[in-house]
Amino acid sequence: VPVLHNIARLATCGGGEPAGELRTIERAALAWRDGVITWLGRERELPAELASEERLDAASTLVVPGLVDCHTHLAFGGYRFDEHSERIGGKSYLEIARAGGGIRRTVRETRAASEEELLEKARGYLQAMWQSGVTAVEAKSGYGLSLADEKKQLRVYARLATEEPVRIVPTLLAAHVVPPEFVEDRAGYVRAIVEEIIPDVAAEGLARFCDVFLEEGAFSRDESRQVLEAGKRHGLRAKLHADQLTDGGGALLAAEVGAASADHLEHASQEGIEAMARAGVVAVSLPVATLYLGQPPLQARRFLDAGVSLAVATDFNPGSAPCCSLQLAMLLACLLQRMTPSQALAGATLHAARAIGLEREIGSLEVGKRADFVLVDAPSVEHWVLETGVNRIESTFIGGERVWSAE
Ligand SMILES: [Zn+2]
């Protein structure tokens, strides 16, 4: 039973209301067995039977739960930085897309890439993530858009999940955009997703969630509902890219189908937000994409006041959010969305865990949860979240094992 002692401040992120403050314990210790937390509290109250156990010195650091990045597009072919330069030069997102750029370009480049190429590239980013404190990552397909190519992306996630220590939750996003070979037959593509791709992927256990990009230029509300209902019939919980560029009724649909989360939501209606609160749908805010696309930011207060769980994630992808730093997303959640550092941390831990259905296992430091935690060389959560440009992560632990250390 290892005991981590000499913790200056332990931010547990346990329980509490969505807008509530963090529970922190000063001068704390933390014990675990077989990767599961068995005790935590003030060090001077450490039970006698733990006093003689193996000790690890936290060196008077801040300890927080492992960060959970609950929305990424981790595996992809190519990059699209030249398109960003074109946007700076004055071209619109739509002009670039019509000229063959945007998501469809990444689809071409992902289809052309081998599984090994996708794997090694994604592995590099995954390592950068856990070096900055991330211990669980949701990862979407959606750049294959055919049964074989969606499975190629999802197999990359299955392999990373077994080869690397970080927890990976795979999501099928076959309904990202309509692929070029189906532009004249949208209904045919939706049928292929419902009748072929979802059943096959679910039968092989390659995904836990089914996601749809509900937006003008992507999928309509009716098409989204068909795909999400089909996913549910095959045991895949719903997620939704909703109300990012326009109010497409995504928040309402997420509530209607009982989605685990609705993501983006910059343009969500008040009615939609209230429906999400009643249905217990987590709102996932993605401020990095907001920043890169020059969109008006999500107003956190509207969600928190309505009682919605509000998560923060990167949306890591090669176009609108080329950023795998969840810490930067937390900072932007504070600066753009008016969240407090405590709310941003809860959003990147407990609420993020809810968004991927793992709130019973991870997302906070409580007895019975996994010993996924991070040692931070900063005097307070505020200091760590609001400062940028320095990686203050000392060590990352997953299941009680140190997987990375700054030394
Ligand atoms: Zn996304």
mmCIF file of C-alpha atoms and ligand atoms in Angstrom:
data_model
loop_
_atom_site.group_PDB
_atom_site.id
_atom_site.type_symbol
_atom_site.label_atom_id
_atom_site.label_comp_id
_atom_site.label_asym_id
_atom_site.label_seq_id
_atom_site.Cartn_x
_atom_site.Cartn_y
_atom_site.Cartn_z
ATOM 1 C CA VAL A 1 0.000 0.000 0.000
ATOM 2 C CA PRO A 2 1.968 3.065 -1.130
ATOM 3 C CA VAL A 3 1.304 6.319 0.726
ATOM 4 C CA LEU A 4 1.937 9.663 -0.923
ATOM 5 C CA HIS A 5 2.718 12.110 1.866
ATOM 6 C CA ASN A 6 3.913 15.707 2.257
ATOM 7 C CA ILE A 7 1.183 17.026 -0.072
ATOM 8 C CA ALA A 8 0.943 20.795 0.514
ATOM 9 C CA ARG A 9 -2.577 20.934 -0.866
ATOM 10 C CA LEU A 10 -4.819 18.188 -2.259
ATOM 11 C CA ALA A 11 -7.601 19.337 -4.603
ATOM 12 C CA THR A 12 -9.978 16.377 -4.597
ATOM 13 C CA CYS A 13 -12.576 17.706 -7.092
ATOM 14 C CA GLY A 14 -15.036 15.343 -5.397
ATOM 15 C CA GLY A 15 -18.796 15.761 -5.357
ATOM 16 C CA GLY A 16 -20.226 19.249 -5.131
ATOM 17 C CA GLU A 17 -22.530 21.293 -7.299
ATOM 18 C CA PRO A 18 -21.572 22.176 -10.876
ATOM 19 C CA ALA A 19 -20.726 25.758 -9.903
ATOM 20 C CA GLY A 20 -19.353 24.809 -6.492
ATOM 21 C CA GLU A 21 -15.898 25.469 -5.187
ATOM 22 C CA LEU A 22 -13.195 22.818 -5.026
ATOM 23 C CA ARG A 23 -12.751 20.726 -1.929
ATOM 24 C CA THR A 24 -9.121 20.974 -0.880
ATOM 25 C CA ILE A 25 -7.225 19.381 1.987
ATOM 26 C CA GLU A 26 -4.093 21.073 3.354
ATOM 27 C CA ARG A 27 -1.032 19.044 4.445
ATOM 28 C CA ALA A 28 -2.541 15.860 3.096
ATOM 29 C CA ALA A 29 -1.655 12.246 2.364
ATOM 30 C CA LEU A 30 -3.096 9.749 -0.109
ATOM 31 C CA ALA A 31 -2.949 5.934 -0.031
ATOM 32 C CA TRP A 32 -3.924 3.307 -2.592
ATOM 33 C CA ARG A 33 -3.901 -0.428 -3.193
ATOM 34 C CA ASP A 34 -3.918 -2.150 -6.588
ATOM 35 C CA GLY A 35 -4.377 1.207 -8.278
ATOM 36 C CA VAL A 36 -7.462 2.189 -6.243
ATOM 37 C CA ILE A 37 -7.537 4.924 -3.571
ATOM 38 C CA THR A 38 -8.051 3.484 -0.077
ATOM 39 C CA TRP A 39 -7.525 6.541 2.113
ATOM 40 C CA LEU A 40 -7.000 10.292 1.873
ATOM 41 C CA GLY A 41 -7.046 13.100 4.386
ATOM 42 C CA ARG A 42 -4.840 15.222 6.605
ATOM 43 C CA GLU A 43 -1.420 13.657 7.030
ATOM 44 C CA ARG A 44 -1.530 13.934 10.803
ATOM 45 C CA GLU A 45 -4.704 11.803 10.749
ATOM 46 C CA LEU A 46 -3.031 9.027 8.754
ATOM 47 C CA PRO A 47 -4.269 5.716 10.246
ATOM 48 C CA ALA A 48 -1.682 3.792 12.254
ATOM 49 C CA GLU A 49 -1.808 0.771 9.940
ATOM 50 C CA LEU A 50 -0.676 3.009 7.034
ATOM 51 C CA ALA A 51 2.153 4.675 8.956
ATOM 52 C CA SER A 52 4.610 1.858 8.274
ATOM 53 C CA GLU A 53 3.783 1.477 4.564
ATOM 54 C CA GLU A 54 6.018 2.451 1.641
ATOM 55 C CA ARG A 55 6.172 6.250 1.442
ATOM 56 C CA LEU A 56 6.463 8.532 -1.546
ATOM 57 C CA ASP A 57 7.354 12.161 -0.876
ATOM 58 C CA ALA A 58 5.177 14.668 -2.721
ATOM 59 C CA ALA A 59 7.789 17.346 -1.875
ATOM 60 C CA SER A 60 5.173 19.817 -0.728
ATOM 61 C CA THR A 61 3.474 20.042 -4.116
ATOM 62 C CA LEU A 62 -0.122 20.653 -5.134
ATOM 63 C CA VAL A 63 -1.846 17.350 -6.029
ATOM 64 C CA VAL A 64 -4.842 17.277 -8.368
ATOM 65 C CA PRO A 65 -6.789 14.469 -10.095
ATOM 66 C CA GLY A 66 -5.390 13.315 -13.439
ATOM 67 C CA LEU A 67 -6.774 15.552 -16.164
ATOM 68 C CA VAL A 68 -9.384 14.083 -18.506
ATOM 69 C CA ASP A 69 -9.451 15.352 -22.089
ATOM 70 C CA CYS A 70 -13.017 14.353 -23.024
ATOM 71 C CA HIS A 71 -13.062 15.574 -26.663
ATOM 72 C CA THR A 72 -10.206 14.941 -29.120
ATOM 73 C CA HIS A 73 -9.713 13.899 -32.733
ATOM 74 C CA LEU A 74 -6.394 12.295 -31.815
ATOM 75 C CA ALA A 75 -5.501 10.270 -34.939
ATOM 76 C CA PHE A 76 -5.385 12.010 -38.312
ATOM 77 C CA GLY A 77 -3.361 12.202 -41.514
ATOM 78 C CA GLY A 78 -1.624 15.412 -42.648
ATOM 79 C CA TYR A 79 -1.923 18.906 -41.216
ATOM 80 C CA ARG A 80 -3.843 22.051 -42.240
ATOM 81 C CA PHE A 81 -1.701 24.936 -41.006
ATOM 82 C CA ASP A 82 -1.553 26.439 -44.518
ATOM 83 C CA GLU A 83 -5.342 26.852 -44.373
ATOM 84 C CA HIS A 84 -5.016 28.896 -41.240
ATOM 85 C CA SER A 85 -2.619 31.184 -43.073
ATOM 86 C CA GLU A 86 -5.212 31.482 -45.873
ATOM 87 C CA ARG A 87 -7.885 32.419 -43.330
ATOM 88 C CA ILE A 88 -5.582 35.108 -41.934
ATOM 89 C CA GLY A 89 -5.185 36.270 -45.553
ATOM 90 C CA GLY A 90 -8.958 36.764 -45.767
ATOM 91 C CA LYS A 91 -10.420 33.511 -47.156
ATOM 92 C CA SER A 92 -13.462 32.134 -45.361
ATOM 93 C CA TYR A 93 -13.756 28.645 -43.891
ATOM 94 C CA LEU A 94 -16.385 27.853 -46.553
ATOM 95 C CA GLU A 95 -14.213 29.069 -49.461
ATOM 96 C CA ILE A 96 -11.373 26.869 -48.236
ATOM 97 C CA ALA A 97 -13.734 23.912 -47.849
ATOM 98 C CA ARG A 98 -15.120 24.405 -51.400
ATOM 99 C CA ALA A 99 -11.570 24.392 -52.754
ATOM 100 C CA GLY A 100 -11.091 20.909 -51.252
ATOM 101 C CA GLY A 101 -9.761 21.925 -47.836
ATOM 102 C CA GLY A 102 -11.168 21.529 -44.325
ATOM 103 C CA ILE A 103 -12.343 18.232 -42.854
ATOM 104 C CA ARG A 104 -12.587 16.584 -46.285
ATOM 105 C CA ARG A 105 -8.891 17.220 -46.877
ATOM 106 C CA THR A 106 -8.015 15.505 -43.596
ATOM 107 C CA VAL A 107 -10.280 12.636 -44.699
ATOM 108 C CA ARG A 108 -8.226 12.239 -47.924
ATOM 109 C CA GLU A 109 -4.958 12.352 -45.971
ATOM 110 C CA THR A 110 -6.182 9.957 -43.270
ATOM 111 C CA ARG A 111 -7.399 7.455 -45.863
ATOM 112 C CA ALA A 112 -3.998 7.657 -47.588
ATOM 113 C CA ALA A 113 -2.084 7.075 -44.338
ATOM 114 C CA SER A 114 -1.249 3.588 -43.054
ATOM 115 C CA GLU A 115 -2.440 2.409 -39.646
ATOM 116 C CA GLU A 116 1.206 2.481 -38.465
ATOM 117 C CA GLU A 117 1.681 6.095 -39.561
ATOM 118 C CA LEU A 118 -1.500 7.179 -37.777
ATOM 119 C CA LEU A 119 -0.455 5.226 -34.695
ATOM 120 C CA GLU A 120 3.009 6.749 -34.331
ATOM 121 C CA LYS A 121 1.770 10.287 -34.898
ATOM 122 C CA ALA A 122 -1.045 9.898 -32.357
ATOM 123 C CA ARG A 123 1.372 8.295 -29.869
ATOM 124 C CA GLY A 124 3.601 11.375 -29.999
ATOM 125 C CA TYR A 125 0.711 13.652 -29.111
ATOM 126 C CA LEU A 126 -0.516 11.270 -26.425
ATOM 127 C CA GLN A 127 2.892 11.428 -24.741
ATOM 128 C CA ALA A 128 2.791 15.228 -24.789
ATOM 129 C CA MET A 129 -0.614 14.983 -23.131
ATOM 130 C CA TRP A 130 0.385 12.870 -20.159
ATOM 131 C CA GLN A 131 3.539 14.931 -19.661
ATOM 132 C CA SER A 132 1.158 17.827 -19.059
ATOM 133 C CA GLY A 133 -1.004 15.876 -16.612
ATOM 134 C CA VAL A 134 -3.623 14.154 -18.781
ATOM 135 C CA THR A 135 -4.430 10.595 -17.677
ATOM 136 C CA ALA A 136 -7.545 9.825 -19.770
ATOM 137 C CA VAL A 137 -8.396 10.809 -23.336
ATOM 138 C CA GLU A 138 -11.540 10.464 -25.414
ATOM 139 C CA ALA A 139 -10.592 9.934 -29.076
ATOM 140 C CA LYS A 140 -12.893 10.142 -32.092
ATOM 141 C CA SER A 141 -12.820 8.596 -35.531
ATOM 142 C CA GLY A 142 -14.440 10.668 -38.275
ATOM 143 C CA TYR A 143 -11.594 11.116 -40.764
ATOM 144 C CA GLY A 144 -12.185 7.739 -42.423
ATOM 145 C CA LEU A 145 -15.889 7.936 -43.331
ATOM 146 C CA SER A 146 -15.976 4.390 -44.718
ATOM 147 C CA LEU A 147 -16.237 1.204 -42.716
ATOM 148 C CA ALA A 148 -12.611 0.215 -43.386
ATOM 149 C CA ASP A 149 -11.133 3.666 -42.747
ATOM 150 C CA GLU A 150 -13.199 4.375 -39.617
ATOM 151 C CA LYS A 151 -12.052 1.024 -38.231
ATOM 152 C CA LYS A 152 -8.457 1.864 -39.122
ATOM 153 C CA GLN A 153 -8.671 4.972 -36.918
ATOM 154 C CA LEU A 154 -10.446 3.100 -34.116
ATOM 155 C CA ARG A 155 -7.873 0.281 -34.190
ATOM 156 C CA VAL A 156 -5.176 2.913 -33.599
ATOM 157 C CA TYR A 157 -7.001 3.870 -30.386
ATOM 158 C CA ALA A 158 -7.403 0.218 -29.342
ATOM 159 C CA ARG A 159 -3.668 -0.340 -29.822
ATOM 160 C CA LEU A 160 -2.706 2.820 -27.942
ATOM 161 C CA ALA A 161 -5.004 1.755 -25.107
ATOM 162 C CA THR A 162 -3.071 -1.489 -24.668
ATOM 163 C CA GLU A 163 0.437 -0.168 -25.416
ATOM 164 C CA GLU A 164 0.341 3.089 -23.425
ATOM 165 C CA PRO A 165 -0.622 3.754 -19.792
ATOM 166 C CA VAL A 166 -3.176 6.510 -20.457
ATOM 167 C CA ARG A 167 -6.863 5.549 -20.501
ATOM 168 C CA ILE A 168 -8.449 5.917 -23.963
ATOM 169 C CA VAL A 169 -12.191 6.074 -24.624
ATOM 170 C CA PRO A 170 -12.989 5.597 -28.327
ATOM 171 C CA THR A 171 -15.901 7.306 -30.076
ATOM 172 C CA LEU A 172 -17.323 6.541 -33.515
ATOM 173 C CA LEU A 173 -17.827 9.785 -35.477
ATOM 174 C CA ALA A 174 -18.722 8.379 -38.894
ATOM 175 C CA ALA A 175 -21.261 11.227 -39.132
ATOM 176 C CA HIS A 176 -18.582 13.945 -39.202
ATOM 177 C CA VAL A 177 -19.226 15.143 -42.768
ATOM 178 C CA VAL A 178 -20.686 13.422 -45.845
ATOM 179 C CA PRO A 179 -17.740 11.839 -47.718
ATOM 180 C CA PRO A 180 -17.109 12.882 -51.363
ATOM 181 C CA GLU A 181 -18.414 9.620 -52.845
ATOM 182 C CA PHE A 182 -21.836 10.246 -51.215
ATOM 183 C CA VAL A 183 -22.376 13.986 -51.865
ATOM 184 C CA GLU A 184 -25.147 13.186 -54.346
ATOM 185 C CA ASP A 185 -26.669 10.612 -51.970
ATOM 186 C CA ARG A 186 -26.713 11.872 -48.373
ATOM 187 C CA ALA A 187 -29.465 9.446 -47.401
ATOM 188 C CA GLY A 188 -27.318 6.629 -48.733
ATOM 189 C CA TYR A 189 -24.455 7.621 -46.428
ATOM 190 C CA VAL A 190 -26.719 7.871 -43.379
ATOM 191 C CA ARG A 191 -28.050 4.411 -44.283
ATOM 192 C CA ALA A 192 -24.490 3.076 -44.534
ATOM 193 C CA ILE A 193 -23.705 4.435 -41.061
ATOM 194 C CA VAL A 194 -26.900 3.019 -39.534
ATOM 195 C CA GLU A 195 -26.948 -0.353 -41.270
ATOM 196 C CA GLU A 196 -23.280 -1.126 -41.784
ATOM 197 C CA ILE A 197 -20.749 0.986 -39.870
ATOM 198 C CA ILE A 198 -22.427 1.175 -36.425
ATOM 199 C CA PRO A 199 -23.316 -2.549 -36.197
ATOM 200 C CA ASP A 200 -19.848 -3.635 -37.319
ATOM 201 C CA VAL A 201 -17.908 -1.257 -35.047
ATOM 202 C CA ALA A 202 -20.144 -2.064 -32.053
ATOM 203 C CA ALA A 203 -19.844 -5.822 -32.617
ATOM 204 C CA GLU A 204 -16.042 -5.544 -32.558
ATOM 205 C CA GLY A 205 -16.121 -3.386 -29.426
ATOM 206 C CA LEU A 206 -14.126 -0.646 -31.145
ATOM 207 C CA ALA A 207 -16.172 2.280 -29.769
ATOM 208 C CA ARG A 208 -18.040 3.212 -26.615
ATOM 209 C CA PHE A 209 -19.820 6.319 -27.913
ATOM 210 C CA CYS A 210 -21.484 7.402 -31.150
ATOM 211 C CA ASP A 211 -21.079 11.082 -32.100
ATOM 212 C CA VAL A 212 -22.535 13.305 -34.843
ATOM 213 C CA PHE A 213 -21.539 16.734 -36.183
ATOM 214 C CA LEU A 214 -24.913 18.507 -36.263
ATOM 215 C CA GLU A 215 -24.292 21.691 -38.280
ATOM 216 C CA GLU A 216 -25.041 23.393 -41.578
ATOM 217 C CA GLY A 217 -22.778 21.681 -44.095
ATOM 218 C CA ALA A 218 -22.582 18.522 -41.957
ATOM 219 C CA PHE A 219 -25.711 16.687 -40.685
ATOM 220 C CA SER A 220 -29.292 17.818 -40.068
ATOM 221 C CA ARG A 221 -31.215 17.258 -36.871
ATOM 222 C CA ASP A 222 -33.230 14.390 -38.381
ATOM 223 C CA GLU A 223 -30.130 12.700 -39.780
ATOM 224 C CA SER A 224 -28.378 13.146 -36.439
ATOM 225 C CA ARG A 225 -31.299 11.602 -34.571
ATOM 226 C CA GLN A 226 -31.304 8.549 -36.893
ATOM 227 C CA VAL A 227 -27.588 7.965 -36.326
ATOM 228 C CA LEU A 228 -27.685 8.478 -32.546
ATOM 229 C CA GLU A 229 -30.737 6.214 -32.116
ATOM 230 C CA ALA A 230 -29.011 3.508 -34.171
ATOM 231 C CA GLY A 231 -25.926 3.864 -31.989
ATOM 232 C CA LYS A 232 -28.030 3.409 -28.855
ATOM 233 C CA ARG A 233 -29.631 0.239 -30.265
ATOM 234 C CA HIS A 234 -26.099 -1.157 -30.557
ATOM 235 C CA GLY A 235 -25.006 -0.087 -27.077
ATOM 236 C CA LEU A 236 -23.121 3.086 -28.049
ATOM 237 C CA ARG A 237 -24.048 6.110 -25.909
ATOM 238 C CA ALA A 238 -24.756 9.343 -27.745
ATOM 239 C CA LYS A 239 -22.553 12.426 -28.002
ATOM 240 C CA LEU A 240 -23.129 15.433 -30.194
ATOM 241 C CA HIS A 241 -21.132 18.272 -31.811
ATOM 242 C CA ALA A 242 -23.897 20.822 -31.284
ATOM 243 C CA ASP A 243 -24.703 24.512 -31.861
ATOM 244 C CA GLN A 244 -21.097 25.497 -32.662
ATOM 245 C CA LEU A 245 -21.509 27.872 -35.604
ATOM 246 C CA THR A 246 -25.320 28.221 -35.572
ATOM 247 C CA ASP A 247 -28.201 27.231 -33.262
ATOM 248 C CA GLY A 248 -29.213 23.979 -34.909
ATOM 249 C CA GLY A 249 -31.282 22.714 -31.990
ATOM 250 C CA GLY A 250 -28.383 20.475 -30.951
ATOM 251 C CA ALA A 251 -28.738 21.013 -27.203
ATOM 252 C CA LEU A 252 -32.413 20.011 -27.424
ATOM 253 C CA LEU A 253 -31.630 16.916 -29.463
ATOM 254 C CA ALA A 254 -28.886 15.895 -27.011
ATOM 255 C CA ALA A 255 -31.430 16.082 -24.181
ATOM 256 C CA GLU A 256 -34.052 14.221 -26.222
ATOM 257 C CA VAL A 257 -31.788 11.234 -26.987
ATOM 258 C CA GLY A 258 -30.232 11.206 -23.493
ATOM 259 C CA ALA A 259 -26.731 11.977 -24.747
ATOM 260 C CA ALA A 260 -23.788 11.740 -22.354
ATOM 261 C CA SER A 261 -22.612 15.118 -23.613
ATOM 262 C CA ALA A 262 -23.242 17.909 -26.070
ATOM 263 C CA ASP A 263 -20.074 19.665 -27.178
ATOM 264 C CA HIS A 264 -19.189 23.195 -28.446
ATOM 265 C CA LEU A 265 -22.596 24.882 -27.731
ATOM 266 C CA GLU A 266 -21.473 28.494 -28.325
ATOM 267 C CA HIS A 267 -24.884 29.157 -29.926
ATOM 268 C CA ALA A 268 -27.079 26.947 -27.720
ATOM 269 C CA SER A 269 -30.556 28.310 -26.964
ATOM 270 C CA GLN A 270 -31.744 28.915 -23.404
ATOM 271 C CA GLU A 271 -34.447 26.303 -23.955
ATOM 272 C CA GLY A 272 -31.752 23.845 -25.029
ATOM 273 C CA ILE A 273 -29.585 24.559 -21.990
ATOM 274 C CA GLU A 274 -32.529 23.998 -19.638
ATOM 275 C CA ALA A 275 -33.408 20.747 -21.404
ATOM 276 C CA MET A 276 -29.796 19.589 -20.971
ATOM 277 C CA ALA A 277 -29.972 20.336 -17.242
ATOM 278 C CA ARG A 278 -33.164 18.288 -16.855
ATOM 279 C CA ALA A 279 -31.750 15.369 -18.861
ATOM 280 C CA GLY A 280 -28.348 15.418 -17.121
ATOM 281 C CA VAL A 281 -26.412 16.026 -20.350
ATOM 282 C CA VAL A 282 -22.865 17.315 -19.741
ATOM 283 C CA ALA A 283 -21.886 20.448 -21.692
ATOM 284 C CA VAL A 284 -18.360 20.178 -23.093
ATOM 285 C CA SER A 285 -16.832 23.580 -23.823
ATOM 286 C CA LEU A 286 -14.026 23.784 -26.375
ATOM 287 C CA PRO A 287 -12.506 27.263 -26.056
ATOM 288 C CA VAL A 288 -9.442 26.532 -28.207
ATOM 289 C CA ALA A 289 -11.667 26.008 -31.275
ATOM 290 C CA THR A 290 -13.598 29.150 -30.352
ATOM 291 C CA LEU A 291 -10.334 31.077 -30.365
ATOM 292 C CA TYR A 292 -8.931 29.652 -33.627
ATOM 293 C CA LEU A 293 -12.227 30.194 -35.482
ATOM 294 C CA GLY A 294 -12.783 33.672 -34.050
ATOM 295 C CA GLN A 295 -16.204 32.714 -32.684
ATOM 296 C CA PRO A 296 -17.968 34.425 -29.785
ATOM 297 C CA PRO A 297 -17.112 32.365 -26.679
ATOM 298 C CA LEU A 298 -19.476 30.123 -24.750
ATOM 299 C CA GLN A 299 -20.953 31.953 -21.759
ATOM 300 C CA ALA A 300 -20.240 29.617 -18.872
ATOM 301 C CA ARG A 301 -22.627 31.398 -16.498
ATOM 302 C CA ARG A 302 -25.659 30.415 -18.578
ATOM 303 C CA PHE A 303 -24.806 26.724 -18.148
ATOM 304 C CA LEU A 304 -23.684 26.889 -14.526
ATOM 305 C CA ASP A 305 -26.743 28.915 -13.475
ATOM 306 C CA ALA A 306 -28.995 26.352 -15.160
ATOM 307 C CA GLY A 307 -27.291 23.561 -13.221
ATOM 308 C CA VAL A 308 -25.546 21.918 -16.197
ATOM 309 C CA SER A 309 -22.273 20.056 -15.610
ATOM 310 C CA LEU A 310 -19.707 22.051 -17.608
ATOM 311 C CA ALA A 311 -16.585 20.269 -18.867
ATOM 312 C CA VAL A 312 -13.537 21.706 -20.638
ATOM 313 C CA ALA A 313 -11.640 19.857 -23.404
ATOM 314 C CA THR A 314 -9.166 20.616 -26.210
ATOM 315 C CA ASP A 315 -11.047 19.438 -29.359
ATOM 316 C CA PHE A 316 -7.504 18.571 -30.526
ATOM 317 C CA ASN A 317 -7.634 18.301 -34.362
ATOM 318 C CA PRO A 318 -5.503 19.430 -37.314
ATOM 319 C CA GLY A 319 -7.823 22.259 -38.376
ATOM 320 C CA SER A 320 -9.787 24.318 -35.870
ATOM 321 C CA ALA A 321 -7.858 23.319 -32.727
ATOM 322 C CA PRO A 322 -4.250 22.204 -33.355
ATOM 323 C CA CYS A 323 -3.642 22.114 -29.603
ATOM 324 C CA CYS A 324 -3.257 19.057 -27.394
ATOM 325 C CA SER A 325 -2.738 21.148 -24.219
ATOM 326 C CA LEU A 326 -5.683 20.735 -21.874
ATOM 327 C CA GLN A 327 -3.970 23.266 -19.598
ATOM 328 C CA LEU A 328 -4.245 25.901 -22.330
ATOM 329 C CA ALA A 329 -7.925 24.999 -22.788
ATOM 330 C CA MET A 330 -8.436 25.495 -19.019
ATOM 331 C CA LEU A 331 -6.771 28.902 -19.174
ATOM 332 C CA LEU A 332 -8.971 29.934 -22.118
ATOM 333 C CA ALA A 333 -12.048 28.655 -20.265
ATOM 334 C CA CYS A 334 -11.182 31.220 -17.586
ATOM 335 C CA LEU A 335 -10.239 34.077 -19.905
ATOM 336 C CA LEU A 336 -12.877 33.645 -22.639
ATOM 337 C CA GLN A 337 -15.722 31.812 -20.912
ATOM 338 C CA ARG A 338 -15.445 33.537 -17.518
ATOM 339 C CA MET A 339 -14.925 30.369 -15.511
ATOM 340 C CA THR A 340 -12.962 30.465 -12.248
ATOM 341 C CA PRO A 341 -9.743 28.403 -12.105
ATOM 342 C CA SER A 342 -11.564 25.999 -9.746
ATOM 343 C CA GLN A 343 -14.430 25.585 -12.216
ATOM 344 C CA ALA A 344 -11.950 25.058 -15.059
ATOM 345 C CA LEU A 345 -10.158 22.345 -13.068
ATOM 346 C CA ALA A 346 -13.455 20.648 -12.148
ATOM 347 C CA GLY A 347 -14.382 20.928 -15.836
ATOM 348 C CA ALA A 348 -11.204 19.133 -16.903
ATOM 349 C CA THR A 349 -11.556 16.393 -14.265
ATOM 350 C CA LEU A 350 -14.917 15.469 -12.688
ATOM 351 C CA HIS A 351 -17.241 16.892 -15.347
ATOM 352 C CA ALA A 352 -14.998 15.604 -18.136
ATOM 353 C CA ALA A 353 -15.175 12.127 -16.574
ATOM 354 C CA ARG A 354 -18.984 12.415 -16.592
ATOM 355 C CA ALA A 355 -18.882 13.358 -20.270
ATOM 356 C CA ILE A 356 -17.229 10.008 -21.048
ATOM 357 C CA GLY A 357 -19.234 7.955 -18.565
ATOM 358 C CA LEU A 358 -16.297 7.238 -16.234
ATOM 359 C CA GLU A 359 -17.330 9.360 -13.249
ATOM 360 C CA ARG A 360 -17.466 6.298 -10.971
ATOM 361 C CA GLU A 361 -13.830 5.431 -11.712
ATOM 362 C CA ILE A 362 -11.931 8.658 -12.369
ATOM 363 C CA GLY A 363 -12.269 12.454 -12.345
ATOM 364 C CA SER A 364 -11.821 13.063 -8.621
ATOM 365 C CA LEU A 365 -9.708 11.827 -5.742
ATOM 366 C CA GLU A 366 -12.043 9.816 -3.520
ATOM 367 C CA VAL A 367 -11.855 6.422 -1.809
ATOM 368 C CA GLY A 368 -12.778 3.737 -4.351
ATOM 369 C CA LYS A 369 -11.670 5.710 -7.403
ATOM 370 C CA ARG A 370 -8.554 5.044 -9.456
ATOM 371 C CA ALA A 371 -5.291 6.537 -8.207
ATOM 372 C CA ASP A 372 -4.861 8.819 -11.240
ATOM 373 C CA PHE A 373 -3.274 12.047 -10.022
ATOM 374 C CA VAL A 374 -0.734 14.709 -10.840
ATOM 375 C CA LEU A 375 1.901 16.471 -8.739
ATOM 376 C CA VAL A 376 2.071 20.168 -9.600
ATOM 377 C CA ASP A 377 4.898 22.462 -8.530
ATOM 378 C CA ALA A 378 2.643 25.441 -7.813
ATOM 379 C CA PRO A 379 1.341 26.941 -4.564
ATOM 380 C CA SER A 380 -2.320 26.955 -5.584
ATOM 381 C CA VAL A 381 -4.813 25.873 -8.239
ATOM 382 C CA GLU A 382 -5.248 29.538 -9.240
ATOM 383 C CA HIS A 383 -1.512 29.991 -9.771
ATOM 384 C CA TRP A 384 -1.209 26.826 -11.840
ATOM 385 C CA VAL A 385 -4.297 27.399 -14.038
ATOM 386 C CA LEU A 386 -3.745 31.099 -14.726
ATOM 387 C CA GLU A 387 -0.024 30.995 -15.459
ATOM 388 C CA THR A 388 1.067 29.898 -18.922
ATOM 389 C CA GLY A 389 4.324 29.016 -20.660
ATOM 390 C CA VAL A 390 5.763 26.834 -17.880
ATOM 391 C CA ASN A 391 5.001 23.127 -17.460
ATOM 392 C CA ARG A 392 4.645 22.835 -13.693
ATOM 393 C CA ILE A 393 3.727 19.129 -13.757
ATOM 394 C CA GLU A 394 6.227 17.252 -11.558
ATOM 395 C CA SER A 395 4.855 13.739 -12.078
ATOM 396 C CA THR A 396 1.864 11.982 -13.575
ATOM 397 C CA PHE A 397 0.455 8.834 -11.903
ATOM 398 C CA ILE A 398 -2.044 6.472 -13.547
ATOM 399 C CA GLY A 399 -3.510 3.637 -11.487
ATOM 400 C CA GLY A 400 -0.978 4.425 -8.769
ATOM 401 C CA GLU A 401 2.001 4.016 -11.137
ATOM 402 C CA ARG A 402 4.262 6.935 -11.963
ATOM 403 C CA VAL A 403 4.154 7.136 -15.785
ATOM 404 C CA TRP A 404 6.075 10.363 -16.149
ATOM 405 C CA SER A 405 8.327 12.579 -14.077
ATOM 406 C CA ALA A 406 9.925 15.943 -14.898
ATOM 407 C CA GLU A 407 13.262 14.608 -13.650
HETATM 408 ZN ZN ZN B 1 -14.680 17.959 -32.286
#
